[in-house]
XYZ file of N, CA and C in Angstrom:
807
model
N -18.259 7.809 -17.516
C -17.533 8.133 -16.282
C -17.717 7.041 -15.244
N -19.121 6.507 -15.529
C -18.940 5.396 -13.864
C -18.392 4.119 -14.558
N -17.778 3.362 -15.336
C -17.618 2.456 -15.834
C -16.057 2.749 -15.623
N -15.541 4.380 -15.476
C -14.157 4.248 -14.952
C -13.635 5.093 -14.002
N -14.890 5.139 -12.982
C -14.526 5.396 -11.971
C -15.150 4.552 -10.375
N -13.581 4.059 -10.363
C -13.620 2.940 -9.157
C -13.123 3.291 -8.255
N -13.794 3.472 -7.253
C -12.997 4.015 -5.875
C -12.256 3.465 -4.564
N -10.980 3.869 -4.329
C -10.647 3.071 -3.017
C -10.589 3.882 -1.829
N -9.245 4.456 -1.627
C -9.386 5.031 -0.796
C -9.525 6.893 -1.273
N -9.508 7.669 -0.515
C -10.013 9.268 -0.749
C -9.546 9.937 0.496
N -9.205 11.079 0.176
C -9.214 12.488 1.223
C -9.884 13.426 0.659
N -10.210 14.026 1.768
C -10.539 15.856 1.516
C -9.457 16.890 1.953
N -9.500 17.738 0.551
C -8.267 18.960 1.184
C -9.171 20.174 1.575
N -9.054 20.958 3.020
C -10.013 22.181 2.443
C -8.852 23.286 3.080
N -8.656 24.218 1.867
C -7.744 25.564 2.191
C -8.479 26.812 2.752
N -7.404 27.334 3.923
C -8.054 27.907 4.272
C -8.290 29.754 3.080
N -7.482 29.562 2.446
C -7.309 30.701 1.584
C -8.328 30.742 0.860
N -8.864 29.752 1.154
C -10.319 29.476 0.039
C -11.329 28.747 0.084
N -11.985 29.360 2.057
C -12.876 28.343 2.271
C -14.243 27.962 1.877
N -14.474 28.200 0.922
C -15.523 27.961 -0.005
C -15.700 26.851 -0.961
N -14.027 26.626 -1.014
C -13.956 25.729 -2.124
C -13.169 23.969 -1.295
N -13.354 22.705 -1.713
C -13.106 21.647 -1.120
C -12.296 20.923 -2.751
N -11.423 20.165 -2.400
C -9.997 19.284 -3.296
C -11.140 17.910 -2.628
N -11.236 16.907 -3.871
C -11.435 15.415 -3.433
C -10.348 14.844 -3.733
N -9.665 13.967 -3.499
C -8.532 13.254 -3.892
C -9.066 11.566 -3.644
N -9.536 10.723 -4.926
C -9.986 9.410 -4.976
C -8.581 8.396 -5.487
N -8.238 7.443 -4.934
C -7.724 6.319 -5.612
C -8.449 5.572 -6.554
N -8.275 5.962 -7.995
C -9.428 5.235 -8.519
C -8.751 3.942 -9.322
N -9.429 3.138 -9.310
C -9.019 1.847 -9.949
C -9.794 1.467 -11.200
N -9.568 2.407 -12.711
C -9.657 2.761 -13.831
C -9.469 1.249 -14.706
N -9.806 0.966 -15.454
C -9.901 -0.050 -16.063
C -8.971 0.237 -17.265
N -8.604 1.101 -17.455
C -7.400 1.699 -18.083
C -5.614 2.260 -17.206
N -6.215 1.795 -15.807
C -4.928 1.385 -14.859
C -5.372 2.247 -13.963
N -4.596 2.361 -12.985
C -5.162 2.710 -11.935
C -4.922 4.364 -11.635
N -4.752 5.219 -11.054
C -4.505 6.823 -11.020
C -4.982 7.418 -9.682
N -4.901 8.644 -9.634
C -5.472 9.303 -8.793
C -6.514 10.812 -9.231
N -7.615 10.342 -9.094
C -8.305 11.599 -9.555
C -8.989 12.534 -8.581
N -8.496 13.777 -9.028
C -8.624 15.079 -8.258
C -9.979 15.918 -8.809
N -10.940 16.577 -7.852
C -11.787 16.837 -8.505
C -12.404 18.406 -7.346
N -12.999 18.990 -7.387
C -12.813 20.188 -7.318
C -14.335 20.483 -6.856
N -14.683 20.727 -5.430
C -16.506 21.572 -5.418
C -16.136 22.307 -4.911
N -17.899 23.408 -5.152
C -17.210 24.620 -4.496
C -18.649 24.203 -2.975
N -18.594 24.974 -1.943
C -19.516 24.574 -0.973
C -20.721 25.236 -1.028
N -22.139 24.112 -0.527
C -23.501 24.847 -1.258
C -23.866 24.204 -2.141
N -22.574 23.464 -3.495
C -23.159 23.132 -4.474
C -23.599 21.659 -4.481
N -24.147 21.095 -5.156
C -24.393 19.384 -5.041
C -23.639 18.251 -6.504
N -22.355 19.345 -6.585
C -21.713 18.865 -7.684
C -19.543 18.447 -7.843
N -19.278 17.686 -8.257
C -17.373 18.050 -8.317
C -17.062 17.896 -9.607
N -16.170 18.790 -9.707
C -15.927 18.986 -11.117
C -14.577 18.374 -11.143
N -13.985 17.690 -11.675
C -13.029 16.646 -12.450
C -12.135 17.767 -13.490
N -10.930 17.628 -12.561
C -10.043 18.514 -12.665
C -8.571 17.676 -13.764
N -8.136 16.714 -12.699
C -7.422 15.669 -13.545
C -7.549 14.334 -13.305
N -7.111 13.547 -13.686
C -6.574 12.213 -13.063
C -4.670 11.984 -13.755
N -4.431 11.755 -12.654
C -2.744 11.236 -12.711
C -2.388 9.803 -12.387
N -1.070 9.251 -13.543
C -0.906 8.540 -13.524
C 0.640 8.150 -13.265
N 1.147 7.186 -13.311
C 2.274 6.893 -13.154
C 3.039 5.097 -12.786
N 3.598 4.870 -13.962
C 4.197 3.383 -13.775
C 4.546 3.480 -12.095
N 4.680 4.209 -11.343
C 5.413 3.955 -9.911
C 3.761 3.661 -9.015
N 2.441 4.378 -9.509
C 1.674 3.882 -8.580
C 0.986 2.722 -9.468
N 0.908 1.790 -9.147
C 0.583 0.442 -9.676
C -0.042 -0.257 -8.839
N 0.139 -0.250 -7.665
C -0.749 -0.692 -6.776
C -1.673 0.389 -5.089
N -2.301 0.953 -6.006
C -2.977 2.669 -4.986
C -3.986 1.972 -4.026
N -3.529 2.542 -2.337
C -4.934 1.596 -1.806
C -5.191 2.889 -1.205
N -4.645 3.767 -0.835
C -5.370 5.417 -0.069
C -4.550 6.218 -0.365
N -5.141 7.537 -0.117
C -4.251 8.731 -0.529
C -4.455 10.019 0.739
N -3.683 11.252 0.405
C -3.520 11.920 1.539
C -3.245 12.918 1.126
N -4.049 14.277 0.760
C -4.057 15.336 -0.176
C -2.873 16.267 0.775
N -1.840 17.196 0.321
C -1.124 18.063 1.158
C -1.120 19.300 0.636
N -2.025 19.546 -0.675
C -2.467 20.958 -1.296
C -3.313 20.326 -1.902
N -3.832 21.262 -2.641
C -4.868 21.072 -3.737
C -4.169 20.533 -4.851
N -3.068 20.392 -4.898
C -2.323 19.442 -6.196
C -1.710 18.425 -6.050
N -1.294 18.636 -4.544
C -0.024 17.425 -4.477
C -0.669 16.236 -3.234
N 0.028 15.332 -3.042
C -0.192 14.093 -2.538
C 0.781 12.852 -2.027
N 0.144 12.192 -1.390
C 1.291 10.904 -1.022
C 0.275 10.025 -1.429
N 0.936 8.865 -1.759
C -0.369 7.638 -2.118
C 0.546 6.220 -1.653
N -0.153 5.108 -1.055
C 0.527 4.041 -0.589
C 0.058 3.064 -1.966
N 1.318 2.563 -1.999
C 1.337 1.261 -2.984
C 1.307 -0.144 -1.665
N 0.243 -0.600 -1.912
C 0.022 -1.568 -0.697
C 1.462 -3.260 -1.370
N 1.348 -3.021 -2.327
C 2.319 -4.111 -2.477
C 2.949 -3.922 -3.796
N 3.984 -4.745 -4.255
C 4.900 -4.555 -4.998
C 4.304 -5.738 -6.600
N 3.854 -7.027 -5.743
C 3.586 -7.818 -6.815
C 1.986 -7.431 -7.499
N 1.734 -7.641 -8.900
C 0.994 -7.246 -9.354
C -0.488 -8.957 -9.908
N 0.473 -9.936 -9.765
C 0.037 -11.427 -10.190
C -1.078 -11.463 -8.741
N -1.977 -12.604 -9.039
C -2.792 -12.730 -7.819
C -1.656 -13.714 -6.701
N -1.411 -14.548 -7.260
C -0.908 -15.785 -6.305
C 0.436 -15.176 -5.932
N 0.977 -14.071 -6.358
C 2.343 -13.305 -5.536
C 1.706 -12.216 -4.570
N 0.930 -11.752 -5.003
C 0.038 -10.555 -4.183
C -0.269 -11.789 -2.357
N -0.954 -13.234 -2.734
C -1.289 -13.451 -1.763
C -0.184 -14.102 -0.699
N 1.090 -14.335 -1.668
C 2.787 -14.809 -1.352
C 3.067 -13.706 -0.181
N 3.378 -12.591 -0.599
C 3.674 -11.503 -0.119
C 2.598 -10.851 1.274
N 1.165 -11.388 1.070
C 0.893 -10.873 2.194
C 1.121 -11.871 3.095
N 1.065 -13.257 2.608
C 1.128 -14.510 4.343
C 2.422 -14.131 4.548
N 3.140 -13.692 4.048
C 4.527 -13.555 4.692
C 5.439 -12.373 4.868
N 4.565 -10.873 5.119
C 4.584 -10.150 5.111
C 5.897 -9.207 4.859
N 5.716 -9.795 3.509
C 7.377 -9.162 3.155
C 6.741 -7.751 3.251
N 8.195 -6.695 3.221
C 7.874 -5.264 3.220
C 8.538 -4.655 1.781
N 7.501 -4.892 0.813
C 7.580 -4.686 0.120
C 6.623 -3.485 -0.850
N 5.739 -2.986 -0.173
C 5.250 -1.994 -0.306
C 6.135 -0.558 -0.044
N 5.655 0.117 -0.613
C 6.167 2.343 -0.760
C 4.916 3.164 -0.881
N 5.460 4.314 -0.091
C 4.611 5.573 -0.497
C 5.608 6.482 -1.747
N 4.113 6.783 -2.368
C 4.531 7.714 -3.941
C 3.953 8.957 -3.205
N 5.077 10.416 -4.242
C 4.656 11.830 -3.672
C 4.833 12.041 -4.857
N 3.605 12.808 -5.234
C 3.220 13.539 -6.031
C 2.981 15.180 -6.485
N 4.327 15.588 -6.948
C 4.656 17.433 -6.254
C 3.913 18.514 -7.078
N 4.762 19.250 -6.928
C 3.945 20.720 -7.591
C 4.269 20.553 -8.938
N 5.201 20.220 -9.167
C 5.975 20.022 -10.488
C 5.657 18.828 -11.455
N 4.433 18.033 -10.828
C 3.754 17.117 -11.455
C 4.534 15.700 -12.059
N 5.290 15.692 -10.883
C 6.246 14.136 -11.475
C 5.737 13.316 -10.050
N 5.848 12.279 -10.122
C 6.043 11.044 -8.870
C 7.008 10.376 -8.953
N 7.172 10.265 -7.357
C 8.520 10.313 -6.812
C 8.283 9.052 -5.472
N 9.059 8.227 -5.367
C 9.545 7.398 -4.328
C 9.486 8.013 -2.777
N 8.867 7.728 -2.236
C 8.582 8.790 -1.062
C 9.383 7.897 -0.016
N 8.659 6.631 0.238
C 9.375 5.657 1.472
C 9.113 4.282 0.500
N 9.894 3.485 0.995
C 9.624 2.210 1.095
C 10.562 1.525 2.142
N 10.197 -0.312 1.791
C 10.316 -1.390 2.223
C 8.911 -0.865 3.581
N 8.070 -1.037 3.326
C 7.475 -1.298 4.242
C 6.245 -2.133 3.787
N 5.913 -3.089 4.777
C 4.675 -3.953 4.864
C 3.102 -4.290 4.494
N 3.095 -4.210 3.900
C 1.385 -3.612 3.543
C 1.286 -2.479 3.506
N 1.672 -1.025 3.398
C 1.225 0.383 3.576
C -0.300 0.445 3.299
N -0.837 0.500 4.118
C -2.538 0.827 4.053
C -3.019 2.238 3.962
N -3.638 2.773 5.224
C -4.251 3.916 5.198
C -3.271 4.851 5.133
N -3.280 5.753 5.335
C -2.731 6.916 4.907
C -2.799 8.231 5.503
N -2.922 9.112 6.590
C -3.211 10.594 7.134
C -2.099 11.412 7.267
N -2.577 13.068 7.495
C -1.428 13.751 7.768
C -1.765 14.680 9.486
N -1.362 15.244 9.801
C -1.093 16.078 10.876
C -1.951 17.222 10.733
N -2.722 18.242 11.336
C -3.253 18.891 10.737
C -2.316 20.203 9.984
N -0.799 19.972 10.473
C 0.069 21.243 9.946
C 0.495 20.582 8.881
N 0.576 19.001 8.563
C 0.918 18.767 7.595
C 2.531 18.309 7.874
N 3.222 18.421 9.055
C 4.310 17.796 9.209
C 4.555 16.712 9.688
N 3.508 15.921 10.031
C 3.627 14.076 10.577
C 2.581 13.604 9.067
N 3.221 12.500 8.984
C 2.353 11.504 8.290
C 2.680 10.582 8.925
N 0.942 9.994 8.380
C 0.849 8.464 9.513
C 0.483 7.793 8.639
N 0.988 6.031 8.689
C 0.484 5.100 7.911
C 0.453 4.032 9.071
N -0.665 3.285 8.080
C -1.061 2.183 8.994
C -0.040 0.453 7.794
N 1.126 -0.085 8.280
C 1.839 -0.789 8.033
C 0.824 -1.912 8.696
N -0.364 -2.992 7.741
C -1.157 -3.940 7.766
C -0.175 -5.046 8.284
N 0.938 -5.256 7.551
C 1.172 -6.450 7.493
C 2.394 -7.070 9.248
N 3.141 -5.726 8.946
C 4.166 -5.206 10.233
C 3.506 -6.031 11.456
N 2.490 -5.975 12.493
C 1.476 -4.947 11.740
C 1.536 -3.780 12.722
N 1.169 -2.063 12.108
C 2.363 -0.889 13.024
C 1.453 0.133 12.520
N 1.888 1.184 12.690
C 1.125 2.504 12.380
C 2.555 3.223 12.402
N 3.431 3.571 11.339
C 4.495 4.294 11.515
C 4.087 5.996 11.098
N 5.215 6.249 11.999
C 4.929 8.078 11.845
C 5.923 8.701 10.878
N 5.787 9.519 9.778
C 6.838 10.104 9.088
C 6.920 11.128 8.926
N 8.070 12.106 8.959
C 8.431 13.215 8.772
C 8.145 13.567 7.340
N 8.031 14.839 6.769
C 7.801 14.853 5.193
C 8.941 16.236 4.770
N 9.830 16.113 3.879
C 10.992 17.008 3.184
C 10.310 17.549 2.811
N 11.073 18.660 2.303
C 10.806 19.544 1.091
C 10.664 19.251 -0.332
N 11.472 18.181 -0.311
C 11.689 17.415 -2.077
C 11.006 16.095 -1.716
N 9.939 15.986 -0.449
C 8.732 14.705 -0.804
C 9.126 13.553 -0.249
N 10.537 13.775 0.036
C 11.111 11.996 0.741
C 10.123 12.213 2.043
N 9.917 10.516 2.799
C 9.348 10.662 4.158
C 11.147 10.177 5.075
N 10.710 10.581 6.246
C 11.898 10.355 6.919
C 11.299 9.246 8.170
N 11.317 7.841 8.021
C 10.432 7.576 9.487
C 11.283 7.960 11.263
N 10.317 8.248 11.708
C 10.728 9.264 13.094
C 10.136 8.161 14.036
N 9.099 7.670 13.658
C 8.415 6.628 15.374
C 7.452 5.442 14.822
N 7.553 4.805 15.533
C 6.417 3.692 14.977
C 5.679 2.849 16.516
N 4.451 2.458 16.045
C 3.855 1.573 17.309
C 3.626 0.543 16.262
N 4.203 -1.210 16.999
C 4.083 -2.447 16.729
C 2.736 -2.899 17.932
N 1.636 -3.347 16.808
C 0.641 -4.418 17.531
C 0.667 -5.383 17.844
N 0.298 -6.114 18.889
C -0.259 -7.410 19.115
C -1.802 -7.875 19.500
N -2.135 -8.589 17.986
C -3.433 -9.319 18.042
C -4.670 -8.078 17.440
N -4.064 -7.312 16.760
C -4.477 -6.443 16.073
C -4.113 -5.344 15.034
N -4.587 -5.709 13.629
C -4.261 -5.268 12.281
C -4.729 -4.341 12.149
N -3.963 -3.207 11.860
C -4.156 -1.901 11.356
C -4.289 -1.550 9.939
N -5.983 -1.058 9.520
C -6.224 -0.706 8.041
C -6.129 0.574 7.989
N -7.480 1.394 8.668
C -6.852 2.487 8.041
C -6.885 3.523 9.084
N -6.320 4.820 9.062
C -6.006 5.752 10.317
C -6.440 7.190 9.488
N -6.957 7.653 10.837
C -7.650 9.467 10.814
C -7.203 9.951 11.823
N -7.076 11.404 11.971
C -6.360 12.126 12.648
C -7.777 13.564 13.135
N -7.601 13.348 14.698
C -8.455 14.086 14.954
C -7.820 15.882 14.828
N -8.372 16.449 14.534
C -7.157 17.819 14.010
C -7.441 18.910 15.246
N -8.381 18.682 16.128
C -8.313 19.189 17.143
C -7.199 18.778 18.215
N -6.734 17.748 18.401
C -6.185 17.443 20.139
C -4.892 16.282 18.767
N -4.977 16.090 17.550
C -3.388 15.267 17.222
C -3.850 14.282 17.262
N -4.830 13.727 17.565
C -5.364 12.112 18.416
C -5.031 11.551 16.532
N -4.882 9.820 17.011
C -5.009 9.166 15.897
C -5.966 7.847 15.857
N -6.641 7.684 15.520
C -7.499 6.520 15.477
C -7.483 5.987 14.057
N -7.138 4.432 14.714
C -7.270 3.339 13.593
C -7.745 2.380 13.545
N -8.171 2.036 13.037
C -9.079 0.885 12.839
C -8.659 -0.393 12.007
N -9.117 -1.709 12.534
C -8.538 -2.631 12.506
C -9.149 -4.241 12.779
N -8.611 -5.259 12.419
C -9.236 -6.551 13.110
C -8.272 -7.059 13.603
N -9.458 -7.900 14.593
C -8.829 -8.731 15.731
C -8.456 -10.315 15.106
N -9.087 -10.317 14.043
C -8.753 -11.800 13.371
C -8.410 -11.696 11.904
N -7.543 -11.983 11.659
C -7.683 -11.794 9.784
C -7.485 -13.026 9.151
N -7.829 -14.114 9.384
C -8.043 -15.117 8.758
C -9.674 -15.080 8.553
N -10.339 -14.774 9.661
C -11.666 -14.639 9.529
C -12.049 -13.217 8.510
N -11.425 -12.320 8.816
C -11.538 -11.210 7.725
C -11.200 -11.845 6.108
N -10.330 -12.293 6.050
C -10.050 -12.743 4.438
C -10.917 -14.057 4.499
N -11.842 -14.390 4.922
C -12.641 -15.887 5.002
C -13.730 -14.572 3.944
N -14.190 -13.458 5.411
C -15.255 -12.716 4.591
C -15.238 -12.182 3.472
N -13.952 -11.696 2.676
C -13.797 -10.780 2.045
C -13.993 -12.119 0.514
N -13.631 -13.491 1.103
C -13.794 -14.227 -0.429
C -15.386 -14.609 -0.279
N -16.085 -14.649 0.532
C -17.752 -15.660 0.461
C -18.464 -14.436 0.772
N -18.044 -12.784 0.566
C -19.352 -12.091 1.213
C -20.129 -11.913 -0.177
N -19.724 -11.818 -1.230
C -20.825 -11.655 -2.104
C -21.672 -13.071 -2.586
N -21.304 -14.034 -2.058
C -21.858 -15.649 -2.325
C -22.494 -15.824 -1.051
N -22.524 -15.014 0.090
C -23.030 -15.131 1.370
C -21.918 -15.879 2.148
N -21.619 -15.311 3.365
C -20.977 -16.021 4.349
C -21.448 -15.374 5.807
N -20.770 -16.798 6.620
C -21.513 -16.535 8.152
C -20.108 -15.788 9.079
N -19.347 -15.499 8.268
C -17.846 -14.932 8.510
C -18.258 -13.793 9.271
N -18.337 -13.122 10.312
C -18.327 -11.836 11.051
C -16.409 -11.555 11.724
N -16.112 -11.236 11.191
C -14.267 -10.790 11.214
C -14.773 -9.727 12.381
N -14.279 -9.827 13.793
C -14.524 -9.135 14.998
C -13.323 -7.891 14.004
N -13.640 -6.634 14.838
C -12.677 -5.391 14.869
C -12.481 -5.101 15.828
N -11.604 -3.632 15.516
C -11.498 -2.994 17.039
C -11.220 -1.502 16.251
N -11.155 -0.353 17.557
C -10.492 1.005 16.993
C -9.706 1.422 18.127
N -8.188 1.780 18.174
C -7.396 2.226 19.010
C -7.418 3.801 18.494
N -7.055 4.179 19.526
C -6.564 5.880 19.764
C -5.426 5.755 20.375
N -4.659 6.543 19.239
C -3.339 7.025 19.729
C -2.748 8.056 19.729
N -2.110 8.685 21.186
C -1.660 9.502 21.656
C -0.323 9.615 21.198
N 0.317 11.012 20.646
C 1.710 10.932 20.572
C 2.297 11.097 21.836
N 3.514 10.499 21.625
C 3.934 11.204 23.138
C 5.157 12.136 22.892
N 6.033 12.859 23.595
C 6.583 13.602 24.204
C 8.098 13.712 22.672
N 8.184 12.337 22.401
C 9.344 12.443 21.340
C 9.084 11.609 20.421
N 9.041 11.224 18.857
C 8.384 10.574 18.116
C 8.936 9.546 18.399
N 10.331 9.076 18.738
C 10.654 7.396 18.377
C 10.021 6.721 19.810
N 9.850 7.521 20.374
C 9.009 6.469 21.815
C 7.373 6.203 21.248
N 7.356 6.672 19.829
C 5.922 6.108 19.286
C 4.907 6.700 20.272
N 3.573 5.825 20.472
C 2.221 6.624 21.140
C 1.578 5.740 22.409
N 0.884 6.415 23.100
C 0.035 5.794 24.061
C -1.309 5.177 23.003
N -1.354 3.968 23.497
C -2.720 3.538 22.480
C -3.888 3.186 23.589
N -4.667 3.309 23.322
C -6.372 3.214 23.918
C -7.335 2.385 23.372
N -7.443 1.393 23.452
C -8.497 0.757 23.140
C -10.114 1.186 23.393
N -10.693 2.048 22.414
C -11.731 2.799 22.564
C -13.458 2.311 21.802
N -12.992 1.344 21.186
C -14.189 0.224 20.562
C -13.493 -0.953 19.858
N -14.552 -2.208 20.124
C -14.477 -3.461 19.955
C -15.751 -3.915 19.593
N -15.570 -4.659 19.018
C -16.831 -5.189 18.157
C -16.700 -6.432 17.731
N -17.706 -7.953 17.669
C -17.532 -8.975 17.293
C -17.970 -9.151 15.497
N -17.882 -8.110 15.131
C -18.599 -8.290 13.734
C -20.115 -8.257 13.066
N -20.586 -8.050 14.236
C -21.713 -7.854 13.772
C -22.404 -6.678 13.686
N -21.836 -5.725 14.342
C -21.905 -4.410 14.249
C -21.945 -3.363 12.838
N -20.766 -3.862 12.317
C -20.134 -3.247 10.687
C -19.392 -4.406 10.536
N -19.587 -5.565 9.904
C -18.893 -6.525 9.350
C -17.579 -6.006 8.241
N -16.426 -6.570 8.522
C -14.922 -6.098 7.886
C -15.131 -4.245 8.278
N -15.212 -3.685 9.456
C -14.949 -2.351 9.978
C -13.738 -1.860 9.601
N -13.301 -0.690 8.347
C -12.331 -0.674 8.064
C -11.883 0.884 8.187
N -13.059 1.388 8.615
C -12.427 2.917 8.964
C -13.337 3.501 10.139
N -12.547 4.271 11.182
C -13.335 4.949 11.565
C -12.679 6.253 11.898
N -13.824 7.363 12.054
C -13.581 8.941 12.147
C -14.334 9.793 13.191
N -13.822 10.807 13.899
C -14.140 11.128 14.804
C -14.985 12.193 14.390
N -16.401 12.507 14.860
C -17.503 13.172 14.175
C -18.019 14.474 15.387
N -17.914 15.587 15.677
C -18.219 16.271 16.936
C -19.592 16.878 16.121
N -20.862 17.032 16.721
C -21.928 17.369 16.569
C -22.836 17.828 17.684
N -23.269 19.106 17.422
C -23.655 19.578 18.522
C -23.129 19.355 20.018
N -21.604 19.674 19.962
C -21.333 19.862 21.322
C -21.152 17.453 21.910
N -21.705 16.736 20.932
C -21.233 15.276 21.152
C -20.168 14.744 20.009
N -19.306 13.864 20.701
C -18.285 13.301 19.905
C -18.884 11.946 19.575
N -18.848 11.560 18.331
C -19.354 10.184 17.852
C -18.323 9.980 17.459
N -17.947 8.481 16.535
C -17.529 8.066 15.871
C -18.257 7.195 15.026
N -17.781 7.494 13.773
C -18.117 7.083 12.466
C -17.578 5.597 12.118
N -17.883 4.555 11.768
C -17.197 3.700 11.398
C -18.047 3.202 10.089
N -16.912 2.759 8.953
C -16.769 2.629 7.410
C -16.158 1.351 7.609
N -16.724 0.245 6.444
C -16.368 -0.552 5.857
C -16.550 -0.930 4.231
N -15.544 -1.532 3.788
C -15.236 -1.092 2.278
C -16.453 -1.842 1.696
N -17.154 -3.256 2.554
C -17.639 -4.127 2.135
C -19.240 -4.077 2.306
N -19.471 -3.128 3.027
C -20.779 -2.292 3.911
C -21.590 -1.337 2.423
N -22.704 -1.350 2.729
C -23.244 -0.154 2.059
C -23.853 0.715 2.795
N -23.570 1.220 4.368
C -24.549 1.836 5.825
C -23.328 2.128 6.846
N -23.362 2.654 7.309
C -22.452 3.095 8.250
C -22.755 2.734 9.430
N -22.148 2.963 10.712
C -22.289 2.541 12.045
C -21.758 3.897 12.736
N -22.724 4.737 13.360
C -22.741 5.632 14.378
C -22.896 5.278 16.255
N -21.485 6.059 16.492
C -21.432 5.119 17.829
C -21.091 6.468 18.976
N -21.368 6.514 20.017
C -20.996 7.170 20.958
C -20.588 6.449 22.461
N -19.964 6.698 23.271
C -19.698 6.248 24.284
C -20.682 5.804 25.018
N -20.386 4.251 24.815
C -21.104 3.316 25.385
C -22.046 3.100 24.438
N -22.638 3.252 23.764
C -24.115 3.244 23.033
C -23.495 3.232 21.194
N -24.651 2.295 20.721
C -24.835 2.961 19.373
C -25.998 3.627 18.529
N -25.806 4.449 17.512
C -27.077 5.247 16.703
C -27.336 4.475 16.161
């Protein structure tokens, strides 16, 4: 099992019809191709039980996923080319050539959106009627409506300047969206080729919060709510909003990290 199970991105589903029990949903990158495997605990226990893994010629390139039951899913194909030297074609020049795949009750995958830019992270709404992606390359955080038959419909989008959007969480109390991101990505892809040979590369980040506003195509109020020169969580690629005892932290994840970074206003843990 660990020789083929590689992980990228992941959600948690938890129903309320059955709050005892928690859905994992992993992007795994299988050495027998890539899939999505679904796996099943119940709460209390210190175990997940491996339910399926799904596959499909349409997800070929899986970088996060976004559970919407305990069966079904959206998953972003971050790009279209599969070669290294087209993969790196396609990102300096940010064709939009990436799609989201939906994955239904009826167990087929299906074309959800495309032409879009890098599709990175991945969240939903807590009712489950906005999805948010973070468009890396754009670089944007677009908002999408979701059908009945799985198409996305895009409704709003926010365009950055001087900051790349990886991946996005959704606070399910107040709608809030926070994403996380760098302020340099030449220095980020400097780190991502010399960090296991050692490099002095610290790729600064940042994390915005965004507010919807009033009608989706006027997109969101954004907040610049942490900044960091890299040395904090070097390549900072996720962060999540954590309420504990009555304090709000935030969590911040990087793919390249083995430790996390606990932060509260003004201060860090």
């Amino acid at each position: 099992m660990d020789e083929n199970f590689r992980v990228h991105g992941f959600d948690i589903y938890w129903d309320s019809l059955d709050p005892t029990e928690l859905t994992f949903m992993f992007v795994n990158h299988q050495r027998t191709g890539d899939g999505i495997s679904i796996f099943r605990h119940k709460i209390g226990t210190k175990y997940l039980q491996h339910v399926k893994t799904v596959k499909s010629p349409l997800l070929y390139a899986p970088n996060d996923v976004v559970a919407m039951s305990r069966s079904t899913f959206y998953a972003t194909n971050d790009m279209r080319s599969t070669s290294r030297i087209m993969r790196q074609i396609e990102i300096f020049f940010g064709m939009a050539w990436g799609h989201i795949v939906y994955y239904g009750h009826e167990g087929m995958f299906t074309t959800a959106a495309a032409g879009i830019s890098y599709p990175n992270g991945i969240a939903r709404s807590a009712d489950g009627n906005t999805i948010y992606v973070a468009a890396s390359s754009e670089p944007s955080v677009n908002m999408f409506r979701p059908a009945s038959d799985g198409t996305l419909a895009l409704v709003g989008k926010t365009v950055f300047k001087d900051f790349v959007p990886d991946n996005v969480s959704v606070d399910t109390a107040t709608g809030q969206v926070l994403v996380s991101g760098f302020l340099n990505t030449f220095e980020m892809f400097r780190y991502n080729h010399e960090v296991l040979s050692g490099t002095s590369a610290r790729p600064a980040a940042a994390v915005r919060r965004l507010r919807p506003l009033a009608y989706p195509r006027m997109g969101f109020a954004v907040e610049n709510v942490l900044s960091h020169d890299g040395t904090l969580l070097p390549a900072t690629t996720m962060a999540t909003l954590q309420t504990k005892r009555g304090v709000q932290r935030i969590l911040l994840g990087s793919v390249m990290a083995d430790h996390i970074a606990i932060c509260r206003a003004g201060s860090r843990i």
